[in-house]
Structures are given as C-alpha cells and as structure tokens.
Amino acid sequence: MFQEPNRIIQELQKKAQYLDKVRAFFKERQVLEVVTPLLRASTNPDPAIQSMRVDYSLPGIPKTTGYLQTSPEFAMKELLASGSGSIYQIAKAFRDGEEGRWHRVEFMMLEWYRPSWSYHQLMDEVSEFASLCFGFPAAVKISYQDIFLSTLGINPHTATSEELISHLKKGAYNRLPEPKLMSKDDWLHFILTHEIEPSMDPEKPLLLYDYPETQAALAAIKKSTPRVAERFELYFKGVELANGFQELTSSAEQRQRFLRDIRQRFDRGEEELPMDEDFLTAVDQLPVCSGVAVGLDRIMALSEGKNKLMSI
Amino acid sequence: MASYSTSEFKNGLKIIMDGYPCSIVDNEIVKPGKGQAFNRVKIKNLITGRVVEYTFKSGETLQAADVLETNMQFLYTDGEVWHFMDLSTYEQVEANKTTVGDTAQWIKEEDECQVMLWNGRPISVIAPNFVVLKVTETDPGLKGDTAQGGSKPATLQTGAIVRVPLFVNQGDLLKVDTRTGEYVSRAK
C-alpha cells in the first residue's frame, strides 16, 4: 500500500470526481441524499447472502446482537414509508465470504428510490445515470426471456431442469455441478453466468428485465403469462452493475417470502435470523415506487477500463 | 478422508480430482445477483501437469490430497531408481526415471532437491535453482575461433550438455541455472 503513492493518489482523486458527478446528477433531479444506520437489529434472510453479525453493548444491556447491512434497502424503505419522497444514498454494504475479482466483503453501494415511478421509467434513468456519470453508451433493454431465446433458443420460463442440463451437456464443460444440489434457478444462473454474460456485446450496456417469478427477491410480480418478477439488472462488459425492482408493497407477500427464506436456512442448519417486523410495517406503508442498487466500486472500475475492482 | 468445501478453495490447495492429486491454480467466485455462488476453478494435475477448468456450486466438496512439498537430499542412483532422504527424519524414498524427469541431468550426490510426495511417494522432483558441476568433456577453445559465436558445448559430470564460453576447460567447475539449462559462471 505504501509502495505506489502516486497511483493511489490518482485512484483516490478519480473516485472523488465520480462521487461528485453522482451527487450532481441527483441534485439536479432534486433527489434527497440520506444517511441511514449501517447496524440493524435484523437483516435480509436471503439464503444466498450471509450477513455479518456484530455483538455490542448498550448501557445497562451488556449483550446486543446486530447485523451490518447487506444493502441500505430496509432502512431506506422505512424512510419512504414516512413520506421522504425520492431519496438516494451512497453507503457501505457488507456480505460475508464474498471476495473475488468483482467482490469485496465490504463494498460501496449507491441506492435510490423513485416514488410513483414504474420500473421501466427507472431503467431509463439508470441508463442516463451511467452515461452522464461514467461515460457509458446508452443501454439496450432486453427481457430475460428474449436473451435466453436469442442466445440459446431456450425459453427460461417454460424449460425444465432436464432441458437445461441437456443443453449444457452439449457444451465443452469438463464438469457440471452435482444435479442433486441444483434447483432450476441454479441451472438458469449457471447458463446466465457461463454462456449469456460472456456473449453480451462488450460495447453496449444491457438492461435485463422481467426475471423468473422465483428470482423476485423484493420485487412485485406481474400477473402475466408466465408470471414474471418486475425486476431488472444493468450489465456492462458481462458484469452485473445494478439491480432494481418495482418494489413490493404488500407486507403479507413479503412475510411469505421471508418465511420461505428462513425455512431454507433452517434446512441448511444455519443460525435463525429474526423476522424484521419494523421493515414489514414499513412495506405496508410504502408508496408505489421503484428502486435500484448500483455497485459503485464495479461501475467505477469499468469506467476506468479495468477488468477487476481497483485496489483501494 | 478430509475434504474441502468451496468456501475453503484457494490457490495452492491440494485436492483429488478424477483420482489424481491436483493443485488449485486459480479460484474465481462467480455470483449471479440473487443466487448461490459458483466457483470456477483451474486445477493443475500434479502427475500430468495439465491444467483444466471446472465449475462447482457453492457448497460442493472436494477430497483433500495428502500432498507434501519437502526438501530431501539426493543420495544416489543406479540409473533406474533415484534415492532421496529427508534430512530431519532420515526417511528414504525412491523415485523412478519418469518422476525425476529432467532433474536427473542436474543433480549429484548430496544435492538438496524439492520433492513433492503424494501419500508418502514422490511424484515430482525439482533441482535446486543453481548447481555446481564439473566439466568432464569439452574441446579446447582455439583462440580467435568465433565460428560458433564464442561458445562451445561441454559435457558435465551428470551427462548434461551445456553451452559454455571458449575459455572453459575439462575439469573446470561450473555454476549452472537449472531452470534455463544455462552456464552462469565459474564456480570455486
């Protein structure tokens, strides 16, 4: 770290310039910057994300358990439920065990919410944001179904796991993961990461939208045929940069999803996570809105022409 | 037998793949948004040297390989079997011609080598980076003879042949870089 002071100063200055541009973008659009707590009594039970637990004490209460946020979503939705209007935040997020070329256990997240906007409107704003702040070309929109159909000729919503495995067996893989451990969504993820992402046009950002219902996370479900999650992602050069939703506003539905997640964790013999009642109350009072989370470290690295995260 | 799960994968980890002892040479985490991670690993077969890519789902496991890299002293060879000894335990192992490979042409008795053991048996032997060997045969270099660019071949005591400067004579001790097979300098 002490060996290349010039390079480090340069990277710091570039990051500061990007952050200035991000703030200017939102100031112009009258989106309020908020700062919410990193520590929370509960956390997102998503079975694919491990939260970092913190044990700390308060006066008179020697042992309290909290979690470092895996994203500012829960705290920001509580603000939206209280009538904040459009808000954004640049915050650190923490995900245990996620370290690699495009992952850091502690990373920088930009998240913003647009009350009364549809997720399609937000997609347009995300494309504009990436262009104005990071110099990306305008993004092209394509549905999850269409990208699978055009890349492999397979409909991801109607195909079975067997059909997906059949397709993969025709490829040059030395080994496929153990089928007993793979759900249909896992096979779709495998194909997306190993075949579709590498075939994306490296010159055009892509907005992938309408994910399978089973990959909805906190997004609303469209009553179409087949049903799809009103969720989108921004990709550039094969790297996931942003994840957005038409936010779910029914606490009953959200509670069901959390219960499924908690059950999955229980089946894996994991620590039981408390149900976040404060968040569920906020979900019921949430205005119709769409929101998006952007991996700032990644988008800055790509803007600098890097093929991995920067070192500081 | 011990095993490693994907969360323990890292470069240098010794594992068994298709019955062969292997080493992980690259471990990349691939995580789709809102899904379980995959590990894309490049694995080097320690017997054949081939590097192959495999993908594992987060949570899959691989059998650990009992592979140890250790320094051992070369004792002697009869041309078929090479004998090495661990200097702290005095245990001896035997390696065949295939396992010793190219290293055979560089080592003389008492040289310390890096030996890789699988289940206690050698699967590879690496010579020290530099060795000192005596020239057993070389033509006397004639003054002014630059026909071959100022160097000539010399046979060393192990049978290895290296290119040396013209002033090198039979009986000279030379320092050789075993990684490139090149003459470095005279040795004392």
Short mmCIF file of C-alpha atoms in Angstrom, two decimals:
data_model
loop_
_atom_site.label_atom_id
_atom_site.label_comp_id
_atom_site.label_asym_id
_atom_site.label_seq_id
_atom_site.Cartn_x
_atom_site.Cartn_y
_atom_site.Cartn_z
CA MET A 1 0.00 0.00 0.00
CA PHE A 2 2.88 2.37 0.74
CA GLN A 3 4.79 1.46 -2.37
CA GLU A 4 2.84 3.30 -5.04
CA PRO A 5 1.74 6.64 -3.56
CA ASN A 6 1.23 8.28 -6.98
CA ARG A 7 -1.07 5.59 -8.28
CA ILE A 8 -3.02 5.57 -5.02
CA ILE A 9 -3.49 9.37 -5.04
CA GLN A 10 -4.64 9.16 -8.65
CA GLU A 11 -7.23 6.50 -7.83
CA LEU A 12 -8.46 8.49 -4.84
CA GLN A 13 -8.87 11.60 -6.97
CA LYS A 14 -10.73 9.72 -9.67
CA LYS A 15 -13.11 8.20 -7.12
CA ALA A 16 -13.76 11.64 -5.64
CA GLN A 17 -14.54 13.01 -9.12
CA TYR A 18 -17.02 10.21 -9.77
CA LEU A 19 -18.72 10.79 -6.43
CA ASP A 20 -19.03 14.49 -7.30
CA LYS A 21 -20.71 13.58 -10.58
CA VAL A 22 -23.10 11.20 -8.82
CA ARG A 23 -24.12 13.87 -6.33
CA ALA A 24 -24.53 16.47 -9.07
CA PHE A 25 -26.79 14.04 -11.00
CA PHE A 26 -29.17 13.67 -8.08
CA LYS A 27 -29.02 17.30 -7.01
CA GLU A 28 -30.18 18.33 -10.49
CA ARG A 29 -33.11 15.92 -10.22
CA GLN A 30 -33.98 17.02 -6.66
CA VAL A 31 -33.40 13.61 -5.15
CA LEU A 32 -32.52 13.94 -1.44
CA GLU A 33 -29.32 12.38 -0.11
CA VAL A 34 -29.89 10.37 3.07
CA VAL A 35 -27.59 8.62 5.52
CA THR A 36 -29.05 5.65 7.41
CA PRO A 37 -27.56 3.33 10.06
CA LEU A 38 -25.23 0.53 8.95
CA LEU A 39 -26.10 -1.53 12.04
CA ARG A 40 -29.57 -3.03 12.31
CA ALA A 41 -31.28 -5.40 14.74
CA SER A 42 -32.25 -7.72 11.90
CA THR A 43 -31.20 -8.42 8.35
CA ASN A 44 -32.32 -9.73 4.97
CA PRO A 45 -32.76 -13.53 5.27
CA ASP A 46 -31.94 -14.10 1.56
CA PRO A 47 -30.37 -17.61 1.60
CA ALA A 48 -27.71 -16.57 -0.91
CA ILE A 49 -26.36 -13.69 1.17
CA GLN A 50 -24.56 -14.04 4.50
CA SER A 51 -24.77 -11.07 6.83
CA MET A 52 -22.02 -10.14 9.26
CA ARG A 53 -23.17 -10.33 12.85
CA VAL A 54 -21.99 -7.80 15.39
CA ASP A 55 -22.19 -8.25 19.14
CA TYR A 56 -22.10 -4.98 21.04
CA SER A 57 -23.32 -3.49 24.31
CA LEU A 58 -25.51 -0.60 25.32
CA PRO A 59 -25.51 0.98 28.82
CA GLY A 60 -27.33 -1.42 31.12
CA ILE A 61 -27.67 -4.04 28.34
CA PRO A 62 -24.38 -5.92 28.13
CA LYS A 63 -25.09 -8.02 25.05
CA THR A 64 -26.95 -6.90 21.97
CA THR A 65 -26.79 -8.58 18.57
CA GLY A 66 -26.91 -6.53 15.39
CA TYR A 67 -26.10 -7.04 11.71
CA LEU A 68 -24.12 -4.94 9.29
CA GLN A 69 -26.39 -4.10 6.36
CA THR A 70 -26.09 -6.12 3.16
CA SER A 71 -27.72 -3.09 1.49
CA PRO A 72 -29.42 0.12 2.70
CA GLU A 73 -32.78 -1.13 1.34
CA PHE A 74 -34.58 -1.80 4.61
CA ALA A 75 -33.56 1.49 6.23
CA MET A 76 -34.43 3.49 3.11
CA LYS A 77 -37.84 1.88 2.70
CA GLU A 78 -38.64 2.91 6.27
CA LEU A 79 -37.89 6.50 5.21
CA LEU A 80 -40.05 6.16 2.09
CA ALA A 81 -42.90 4.84 4.22
CA SER A 82 -42.60 8.01 6.33
CA GLY A 83 -43.06 10.21 3.27
CA SER A 84 -39.46 11.10 2.37
CA GLY A 85 -40.04 11.38 -1.37
CA SER A 86 -37.24 10.50 -3.83
CA ILE A 87 -34.06 9.62 -1.94
CA TYR A 88 -30.57 8.30 -2.66
CA GLN A 89 -27.70 7.05 -0.55
CA ILE A 90 -24.04 6.15 -1.05
CA ALA A 91 -23.29 3.62 1.68
CA LYS A 92 -21.03 0.74 2.57
CA ALA A 93 -22.58 -2.72 2.44
CA PHE A 94 -21.18 -5.96 3.89
CA ARG A 95 -21.53 -9.55 2.62
CA ASP A 96 -19.68 -12.31 4.40
CA GLY A 97 -17.48 -14.55 2.25
CA GLU A 98 -17.85 -12.57 -0.95
CA GLU A 99 -14.35 -11.72 -2.08
CA GLY A 100 -13.03 -12.09 -5.61
CA ARG A 101 -12.37 -10.28 -8.87
CA TRP A 102 -15.68 -8.38 -8.66
CA HIS A 103 -16.47 -8.85 -4.98
CA ARG A 104 -15.32 -7.36 -1.71
CA VAL A 105 -16.77 -8.31 1.64
CA GLU A 106 -17.12 -4.56 2.29
CA PHE A 107 -18.16 -2.55 -0.78
CA MET A 108 -19.78 0.72 -1.82
CA MET A 109 -23.43 0.71 -2.80
CA LEU A 110 -25.45 3.51 -4.38
CA GLU A 111 -29.17 3.03 -3.90
CA TRP A 112 -32.06 5.28 -4.96
CA TYR A 113 -35.87 5.23 -4.94
CA ARG A 114 -38.49 6.98 -7.08
CA PRO A 115 -41.99 7.08 -5.60
CA SER A 116 -44.76 6.74 -8.23
CA TRP A 117 -42.29 5.71 -10.96
CA SER A 118 -42.60 2.40 -12.80
CA TYR A 119 -39.50 0.21 -13.04
CA HIS A 120 -39.35 0.92 -16.80
CA GLN A 121 -39.08 4.64 -16.09
CA LEU A 122 -36.36 3.91 -13.57
CA MET A 123 -34.49 1.76 -16.13
CA ASP A 124 -34.36 4.82 -18.40
CA GLU A 125 -32.97 6.90 -15.56
CA VAL A 126 -30.36 4.21 -14.76
CA SER A 127 -29.16 4.29 -18.38
CA GLU A 128 -28.97 8.09 -18.23
CA PHE A 129 -27.11 7.93 -14.92
CA ALA A 130 -24.48 5.52 -16.31
CA SER A 131 -23.99 7.73 -19.39
CA LEU A 132 -23.73 11.07 -17.59
CA CYS A 133 -21.64 9.96 -14.62
CA PHE A 134 -19.50 7.18 -16.12
CA GLY A 135 -19.48 7.85 -19.84
CA PHE A 136 -21.23 4.62 -20.82
CA PRO A 137 -23.19 4.40 -24.11
CA ALA A 138 -27.00 4.29 -23.78
CA ALA A 139 -28.22 0.88 -22.55
CA VAL A 140 -30.27 -1.55 -24.64
CA LYS A 141 -33.29 -3.19 -22.98
CA ILE A 142 -33.97 -6.91 -23.37
CA SER A 143 -36.17 -9.26 -21.37
CA TYR A 144 -34.75 -12.29 -19.54
CA GLN A 145 -36.90 -14.48 -21.81
CA ASP A 146 -35.63 -12.85 -25.00
CA ILE A 147 -31.96 -13.02 -24.11
CA PHE A 148 -32.25 -16.76 -23.42
CA LEU A 149 -34.24 -17.29 -26.63
CA SER A 150 -31.84 -15.30 -28.79
CA THR A 151 -28.65 -16.74 -27.25
CA LEU A 152 -29.67 -20.37 -26.82
CA GLY A 153 -33.13 -20.82 -28.34
CA ILE A 154 -34.49 -21.89 -24.92
CA ASN A 155 -37.42 -20.27 -23.08
CA PRO A 156 -36.20 -19.91 -19.48
CA HIS A 157 -39.72 -19.70 -18.05
CA THR A 158 -41.06 -22.92 -19.60
CA ALA A 159 -37.91 -25.07 -19.88
CA THR A 160 -37.41 -27.84 -17.30
CA SER A 161 -34.17 -28.51 -15.40
CA GLU A 162 -33.66 -31.59 -17.59
CA GLU A 163 -33.86 -29.49 -20.75
CA LEU A 164 -31.33 -27.04 -19.32
CA ILE A 165 -28.95 -29.86 -18.33
CA SER A 166 -29.36 -31.38 -21.80
CA HIS A 167 -28.32 -28.10 -23.36
CA LEU A 168 -25.30 -27.80 -21.04
CA LYS A 169 -24.15 -31.37 -21.79
CA LYS A 170 -23.70 -30.34 -25.42
CA GLY A 171 -21.20 -27.69 -24.34
CA ALA A 172 -17.45 -28.05 -23.63
CA TYR A 173 -17.73 -28.24 -19.85
CA ASN A 174 -15.29 -30.59 -18.10
CA ARG A 175 -17.76 -30.93 -15.30
CA LEU A 176 -21.24 -29.79 -14.38
CA PRO A 177 -22.22 -29.21 -10.74
CA GLU A 178 -23.90 -32.07 -8.88
CA PRO A 179 -27.57 -32.04 -10.06
CA LYS A 180 -28.83 -33.02 -6.60
CA LEU A 181 -27.61 -29.65 -5.32
CA MET A 182 -29.05 -27.61 -8.20
CA SER A 183 -32.51 -26.08 -8.46
CA LYS A 184 -33.91 -24.91 -11.80
CA ASP A 185 -32.93 -21.35 -10.87
CA ASP A 186 -29.36 -22.56 -10.19
CA TRP A 187 -29.21 -24.02 -13.73
CA LEU A 188 -30.53 -20.73 -15.13
CA HIS A 189 -27.86 -18.86 -13.11
CA PHE A 190 -25.20 -21.25 -14.46
CA ILE A 191 -26.25 -20.61 -18.05
CA LEU A 192 -26.53 -16.87 -17.47
CA THR A 193 -23.04 -16.60 -15.96
CA HIS A 194 -21.23 -19.10 -18.19
CA GLU A 195 -22.90 -18.56 -21.58
CA ILE A 196 -25.04 -15.46 -21.74
CA GLU A 197 -22.90 -12.92 -19.87
CA PRO A 198 -19.73 -13.69 -21.89
CA SER A 199 -21.70 -13.30 -25.13
CA MET A 200 -23.02 -9.82 -24.30
CA ASP A 201 -21.86 -7.06 -26.64
CA PRO A 202 -18.87 -5.50 -24.88
CA GLU A 203 -19.70 -2.10 -26.35
CA LYS A 204 -23.33 -1.83 -25.20
CA PRO A 205 -24.68 -1.75 -21.65
CA LEU A 206 -27.65 -4.06 -21.27
CA LEU A 207 -30.78 -3.69 -19.14
CA LEU A 208 -32.12 -7.17 -18.50
CA TYR A 209 -35.68 -7.16 -17.15
CA ASP A 210 -38.63 -9.38 -16.15
CA TYR A 211 -36.85 -12.13 -14.26
CA PRO A 212 -38.39 -15.52 -13.39
CA GLU A 213 -41.00 -15.31 -10.63
CA THR A 214 -38.78 -17.47 -8.40
CA GLN A 215 -36.00 -14.87 -8.59
CA ALA A 216 -38.16 -11.96 -7.46
CA ALA A 217 -36.41 -11.09 -4.17
CA LEU A 218 -38.22 -7.92 -3.07
CA ALA A 219 -39.84 -7.13 -6.41
CA ALA A 220 -43.54 -7.15 -7.29
CA ILE A 221 -44.84 -9.94 -9.54
CA LYS A 222 -46.53 -9.11 -12.82
CA LYS A 223 -49.77 -11.01 -13.41
CA SER A 224 -48.77 -12.02 -16.92
CA THR A 225 -48.41 -15.44 -18.52
CA PRO A 226 -45.99 -16.70 -17.47
CA ARG A 227 -45.77 -14.63 -14.27
CA VAL A 228 -42.52 -12.68 -14.06
CA ALA A 229 -40.82 -10.59 -11.40
CA GLU A 230 -40.74 -6.86 -12.14
CA ARG A 231 -37.02 -6.81 -11.64
CA PHE A 232 -34.16 -5.54 -13.81
CA GLU A 233 -30.38 -5.55 -13.89
CA LEU A 234 -27.83 -3.37 -15.62
CA TYR A 235 -24.92 -5.20 -17.24
CA PHE A 236 -21.84 -3.87 -18.96
CA LYS A 237 -18.95 -5.96 -20.37
CA GLY A 238 -20.57 -9.04 -18.85
CA VAL A 239 -20.50 -7.59 -15.30
CA GLU A 240 -23.63 -7.04 -13.18
CA LEU A 241 -23.70 -3.41 -12.13
CA ALA A 242 -27.17 -2.70 -10.79
CA ASN A 243 -30.26 -4.49 -9.53
CA GLY A 244 -33.65 -2.76 -9.49
CA PHE A 245 -37.27 -3.51 -8.65
CA GLN A 246 -40.83 -2.38 -8.91
CA GLU A 247 -40.93 -2.54 -5.15
CA LEU A 248 -43.23 -4.96 -3.39
CA THR A 249 -45.75 -3.09 -1.25
CA SER A 250 -47.61 -5.96 0.37
CA SER A 251 -46.26 -6.99 3.76
CA ALA A 252 -48.25 -10.26 3.60
CA GLU A 253 -46.44 -11.31 0.43
CA GLN A 254 -43.11 -10.06 1.80
CA ARG A 255 -43.62 -12.04 5.00
CA GLN A 256 -44.31 -15.21 2.98
CA ARG A 257 -41.08 -14.74 1.06
CA PHE A 258 -39.13 -14.18 4.28
CA LEU A 259 -40.66 -17.31 5.81
CA ARG A 260 -39.54 -19.36 2.79
CA ASP A 261 -36.04 -17.92 3.14
CA ILE A 262 -35.93 -18.61 6.87
CA ARG A 263 -37.13 -22.19 6.23
CA GLN A 264 -34.32 -22.72 3.71
CA ARG A 265 -31.78 -21.54 6.24
CA PHE A 266 -33.27 -23.81 8.86
CA ASP A 267 -32.98 -26.77 6.45
CA ARG A 268 -29.30 -25.96 5.99
CA GLY A 269 -28.79 -25.95 9.75
CA GLU A 270 -27.98 -22.25 9.87
CA GLU A 271 -28.42 -19.66 12.59
CA GLU A 272 -32.01 -18.46 12.89
CA LEU A 273 -32.48 -14.84 11.82
CA PRO A 274 -35.11 -12.66 13.50
CA MET A 275 -38.08 -11.57 11.34
CA ASP A 276 -37.73 -7.84 10.65
CA GLU A 277 -41.11 -6.59 11.87
CA ASP A 278 -40.14 -2.90 11.57
CA PHE A 279 -39.39 -3.46 7.92
CA LEU A 280 -42.66 -5.34 7.31
CA THR A 281 -44.64 -2.47 8.86
CA ALA A 282 -42.84 -0.07 6.51
CA VAL A 283 -43.62 -2.27 3.48
CA ASP A 284 -47.34 -1.84 4.09
CA GLN A 285 -46.97 1.92 4.16
CA LEU A 286 -44.65 2.07 1.15
CA PRO A 287 -45.92 4.24 -1.70
CA VAL A 288 -45.89 2.63 -5.17
CA CYS A 289 -42.25 3.11 -6.15
CA SER A 290 -39.31 1.60 -7.91
CA GLY A 291 -35.76 1.44 -6.61
CA VAL A 292 -32.29 0.40 -7.73
CA ALA A 293 -28.96 -0.54 -6.14
CA VAL A 294 -25.70 0.08 -8.03
CA GLY A 295 -22.30 -1.44 -7.25
CA LEU A 296 -20.25 1.76 -7.29
CA ASP A 297 -16.85 0.04 -6.97
CA ARG A 298 -17.65 -2.03 -10.06
CA ILE A 299 -19.03 0.77 -12.19
CA MET A 300 -16.02 2.96 -11.37
CA ALA A 301 -13.58 0.15 -12.21
CA LEU A 302 -15.27 -0.47 -15.58
CA SER A 303 -15.33 3.24 -16.33
CA GLU A 304 -11.55 3.24 -15.74
CA GLY A 305 -11.15 0.36 -18.19
CA LYS A 306 -10.21 -2.15 -15.50
CA ASN A 307 -11.12 -5.83 -15.61
CA LYS A 308 -11.28 -6.16 -11.83
CA LEU A 309 -12.01 -3.98 -8.82
CA MET A 310 -9.50 -1.24 -8.02
CA SER A 311 -7.20 -1.83 -5.08
CA ILE A 312 -8.39 0.90 -2.71
CA MET B 1 -10.60 -38.68 4.25
CA ALA B 2 -10.58 -34.91 4.80
CA SER B 3 -12.42 -32.76 2.29
CA TYR B 4 -12.67 -29.09 1.43
CA SER B 5 -15.85 -27.20 0.62
CA THR B 6 -15.97 -24.41 -1.97
CA SER B 7 -15.68 -21.74 0.72
CA GLU B 8 -12.20 -23.13 1.53
CA PHE B 9 -10.92 -23.14 -2.05
CA LYS B 10 -7.79 -21.08 -2.64
CA ASN B 11 -4.64 -21.18 -4.77
CA GLY B 12 -2.27 -23.95 -3.83
CA LEU B 13 -4.92 -26.14 -2.20
CA LYS B 14 -4.10 -29.81 -2.83
CA ILE B 15 -7.12 -31.90 -3.83
CA ILE B 16 -8.01 -35.15 -5.58
CA MET B 17 -9.78 -34.80 -8.94
CA ASP B 18 -10.65 -37.90 -11.03
CA GLY B 19 -8.28 -39.90 -8.83
CA TYR B 20 -5.27 -37.64 -9.48
CA PRO B 21 -3.54 -35.38 -6.94
CA CYS B 22 -4.10 -31.80 -8.12
CA SER B 23 -3.47 -28.24 -7.06
CA ILE B 24 -5.86 -25.29 -7.43
CA VAL B 25 -4.09 -22.66 -9.54
CA ASP B 26 -6.99 -20.21 -9.93
CA ASN B 27 -10.21 -19.81 -7.96
CA GLU B 28 -12.85 -17.36 -9.20
CA ILE B 29 -16.12 -16.71 -7.42
CA VAL B 30 -18.99 -16.23 -9.84
CA LYS B 31 -22.09 -14.93 -8.12
CA PRO B 32 -25.23 -14.10 -10.06
CA GLY B 33 -27.32 -11.42 -8.39
CA LYS B 34 -29.81 -13.03 -6.01
CA GLY B 35 -28.46 -16.55 -6.37
CA GLN B 36 -25.95 -19.04 -4.95
CA ALA B 37 -22.33 -18.59 -5.97
CA PHE B 38 -20.32 -20.85 -8.25
CA ASN B 39 -16.57 -21.42 -8.04
CA ARG B 40 -14.81 -21.53 -11.40
CA VAL B 41 -11.52 -23.21 -10.65
CA LYS B 42 -8.46 -24.00 -12.73
CA ILE B 43 -6.96 -27.21 -11.45
CA LYS B 44 -3.46 -28.49 -12.27
CA ASN B 45 -2.94 -32.25 -12.38
CA LEU B 46 0.29 -32.78 -10.45
CA ILE B 47 1.09 -36.01 -12.31
CA THR B 48 0.37 -34.95 -15.91
CA GLY B 49 0.87 -31.19 -15.49
CA ARG B 50 -2.38 -30.43 -17.38
CA VAL B 51 -4.50 -27.50 -16.23
CA VAL B 52 -8.27 -27.91 -16.61
CA GLU B 53 -11.22 -25.68 -15.70
CA TYR B 54 -14.16 -26.90 -13.60
CA THR B 55 -17.20 -25.18 -12.11
CA PHE B 56 -18.54 -26.09 -8.69
CA LYS B 57 -21.72 -24.95 -7.00
CA SER B 58 -21.21 -23.22 -3.66
CA GLY B 59 -21.32 -25.98 -1.04
CA GLU B 60 -19.85 -28.81 -3.15
CA THR B 61 -16.79 -30.53 -1.72
CA LEU B 62 -13.55 -31.98 -2.99
CA GLN B 63 -11.43 -34.68 -1.39
CA ALA B 64 -8.20 -33.35 0.14
CA ALA B 65 -4.97 -34.80 -1.29
CA ASP B 66 -2.19 -35.87 1.02
CA VAL B 67 0.45 -33.90 -0.87
CA LEU B 68 3.52 -32.55 0.80
CA GLU B 69 6.37 -30.50 -0.66
CA THR B 70 9.58 -31.03 1.20
CA ASN B 71 13.35 -30.72 0.84
CA MET B 72 15.21 -34.00 0.50
CA GLN B 73 18.81 -34.89 -0.11
CA PHE B 74 19.66 -36.86 -3.25
CA LEU B 75 21.65 -39.93 -2.14
CA TYR B 76 22.48 -41.97 -5.25
CA THR B 77 21.03 -43.59 -8.34
CA ASP B 78 21.60 -46.81 -10.25
CA GLY B 79 20.08 -45.29 -13.40
CA GLU B 80 16.68 -46.88 -12.71
CA VAL B 81 15.81 -45.70 -9.20
CA TRP B 82 16.77 -42.42 -7.53
CA HIS B 83 17.06 -42.42 -3.73
CA PHE B 84 16.28 -39.35 -1.59
CA MET B 85 16.47 -38.81 2.15
CA ASP B 86 14.63 -36.47 4.49
CA LEU B 87 17.41 -34.74 6.46
CA SER B 88 15.39 -34.40 9.66
CA THR B 89 13.72 -37.83 9.83
CA TYR B 90 16.29 -39.81 7.81
CA GLU B 91 13.39 -41.47 5.99
CA GLN B 92 14.22 -42.52 2.46
CA VAL B 93 12.03 -42.56 -0.64
CA GLU B 94 12.56 -43.94 -4.13
CA ALA B 95 11.65 -42.17 -7.34
CA ASN B 96 11.66 -43.70 -10.83
CA LYS B 97 13.06 -42.22 -14.03
CA THR B 98 9.74 -40.68 -15.14
CA THR B 99 9.19 -38.92 -11.83
CA VAL B 100 12.71 -37.48 -11.68
CA GLY B 101 12.49 -36.43 -15.33
CA ASP B 102 14.77 -33.58 -16.43
CA THR B 103 16.05 -33.06 -12.91
CA ALA B 104 18.23 -36.18 -13.29
CA GLN B 105 20.68 -34.31 -15.50
CA TRP B 106 21.39 -31.66 -12.89
CA ILE B 107 21.74 -33.40 -9.56
CA LYS B 108 24.77 -35.01 -7.98
CA GLU B 109 25.00 -36.84 -4.67
CA GLU B 110 24.18 -34.72 -1.59
CA ASP B 111 22.35 -32.03 -3.57
CA GLU B 112 19.17 -30.87 -1.83
CA CYS B 113 16.06 -31.11 -4.01
CA GLN B 114 12.41 -30.13 -3.62
CA VAL B 115 10.38 -33.32 -3.65
CA MET B 116 6.57 -33.48 -3.87
CA LEU B 117 5.17 -36.50 -2.03
CA TRP B 118 1.68 -37.93 -2.55
CA ASN B 119 0.67 -40.38 0.16
CA GLY B 120 4.37 -40.53 1.02
CA ARG B 121 5.55 -41.32 -2.53
CA PRO B 122 7.44 -38.90 -4.79
CA ILE B 123 5.50 -37.54 -7.77
CA SER B 124 7.92 -34.78 -8.75
CA VAL B 125 11.48 -33.73 -8.05
CA ILE B 126 12.83 -30.23 -8.63
CA ALA B 127 16.56 -29.50 -8.66
CA PRO B 128 17.96 -26.55 -6.75
CA ASN B 129 17.93 -23.34 -8.85
CA PHE B 130 21.71 -23.42 -9.17
CA VAL B 131 24.08 -26.39 -9.17
CA VAL B 132 27.83 -26.74 -9.38
CA LEU B 133 29.03 -29.42 -11.82
CA LYS B 134 32.41 -30.46 -13.23
CA VAL B 135 33.12 -30.40 -16.96
CA THR B 136 34.06 -33.96 -17.99
CA GLU B 137 34.43 -33.35 -21.69
CA THR B 138 34.88 -30.33 -23.94
CA ASP B 139 37.07 -29.35 -26.88
CA PRO B 140 39.86 -26.88 -26.06
CA GLY B 141 38.65 -23.50 -27.34
CA LEU B 142 41.01 -22.22 -30.08
CA LYS B 143 41.91 -18.55 -29.79
CA GLY B 144 40.08 -16.44 -32.33
CA ASP B 145 37.57 -19.16 -33.13
CA THR B 146 34.26 -17.29 -33.22
CA ALA B 147 32.60 -19.58 -35.73
CA GLN B 148 30.03 -20.68 -33.16
CA GLY B 149 29.52 -17.21 -31.66
CA GLY B 150 32.11 -17.55 -28.89
CA SER B 151 30.74 -20.65 -27.20
CA LYS B 152 31.08 -24.42 -27.39
CA PRO B 153 29.28 -27.43 -25.94
CA ALA B 154 30.55 -29.04 -22.73
CA THR B 155 29.52 -32.30 -21.11
CA LEU B 156 29.11 -32.20 -17.34
CA GLN B 157 29.66 -34.94 -14.78
CA THR B 158 25.94 -35.82 -14.76
CA GLY B 159 25.81 -36.20 -18.54
CA ALA B 160 24.13 -32.84 -19.09
CA ILE B 161 25.36 -30.81 -22.04
CA VAL B 162 25.52 -27.02 -21.77
CA ARG B 163 26.96 -24.26 -23.94
CA VAL B 164 29.98 -22.63 -22.33
CA PRO B 165 32.47 -19.84 -23.21
CA LEU B 166 35.54 -20.89 -25.20
CA PHE B 167 37.94 -20.47 -22.24
CA VAL B 168 36.26 -23.27 -20.22
CA ASN B 169 38.36 -26.40 -19.92
CA GLN B 170 37.84 -30.00 -18.96
CA GLY B 171 37.96 -30.31 -15.18
CA ASP B 172 36.52 -26.83 -14.54
CA LEU B 173 33.72 -26.44 -12.01
CA LEU B 174 30.74 -24.52 -13.42
CA LYS B 175 27.68 -22.91 -11.88
CA VAL B 176 24.55 -23.75 -13.94
CA ASP B 177 21.00 -22.35 -13.71
CA THR B 178 18.82 -25.48 -13.77
CA ARG B 179 15.69 -23.54 -14.73
CA THR B 180 17.17 -22.40 -18.06
CA GLY B 181 19.92 -25.00 -18.51
CA GLU B 182 22.47 -22.23 -18.99
CA TYR B 183 26.01 -21.68 -17.83
CA VAL B 184 26.16 -18.88 -15.27
CA SER B 185 29.79 -18.61 -14.16
CA ARG B 186 32.83 -20.49 -12.99
CA ALA B 187 32.47 -21.95 -9.52
CA LYS B 188 35.19 -22.02 -6.92
#
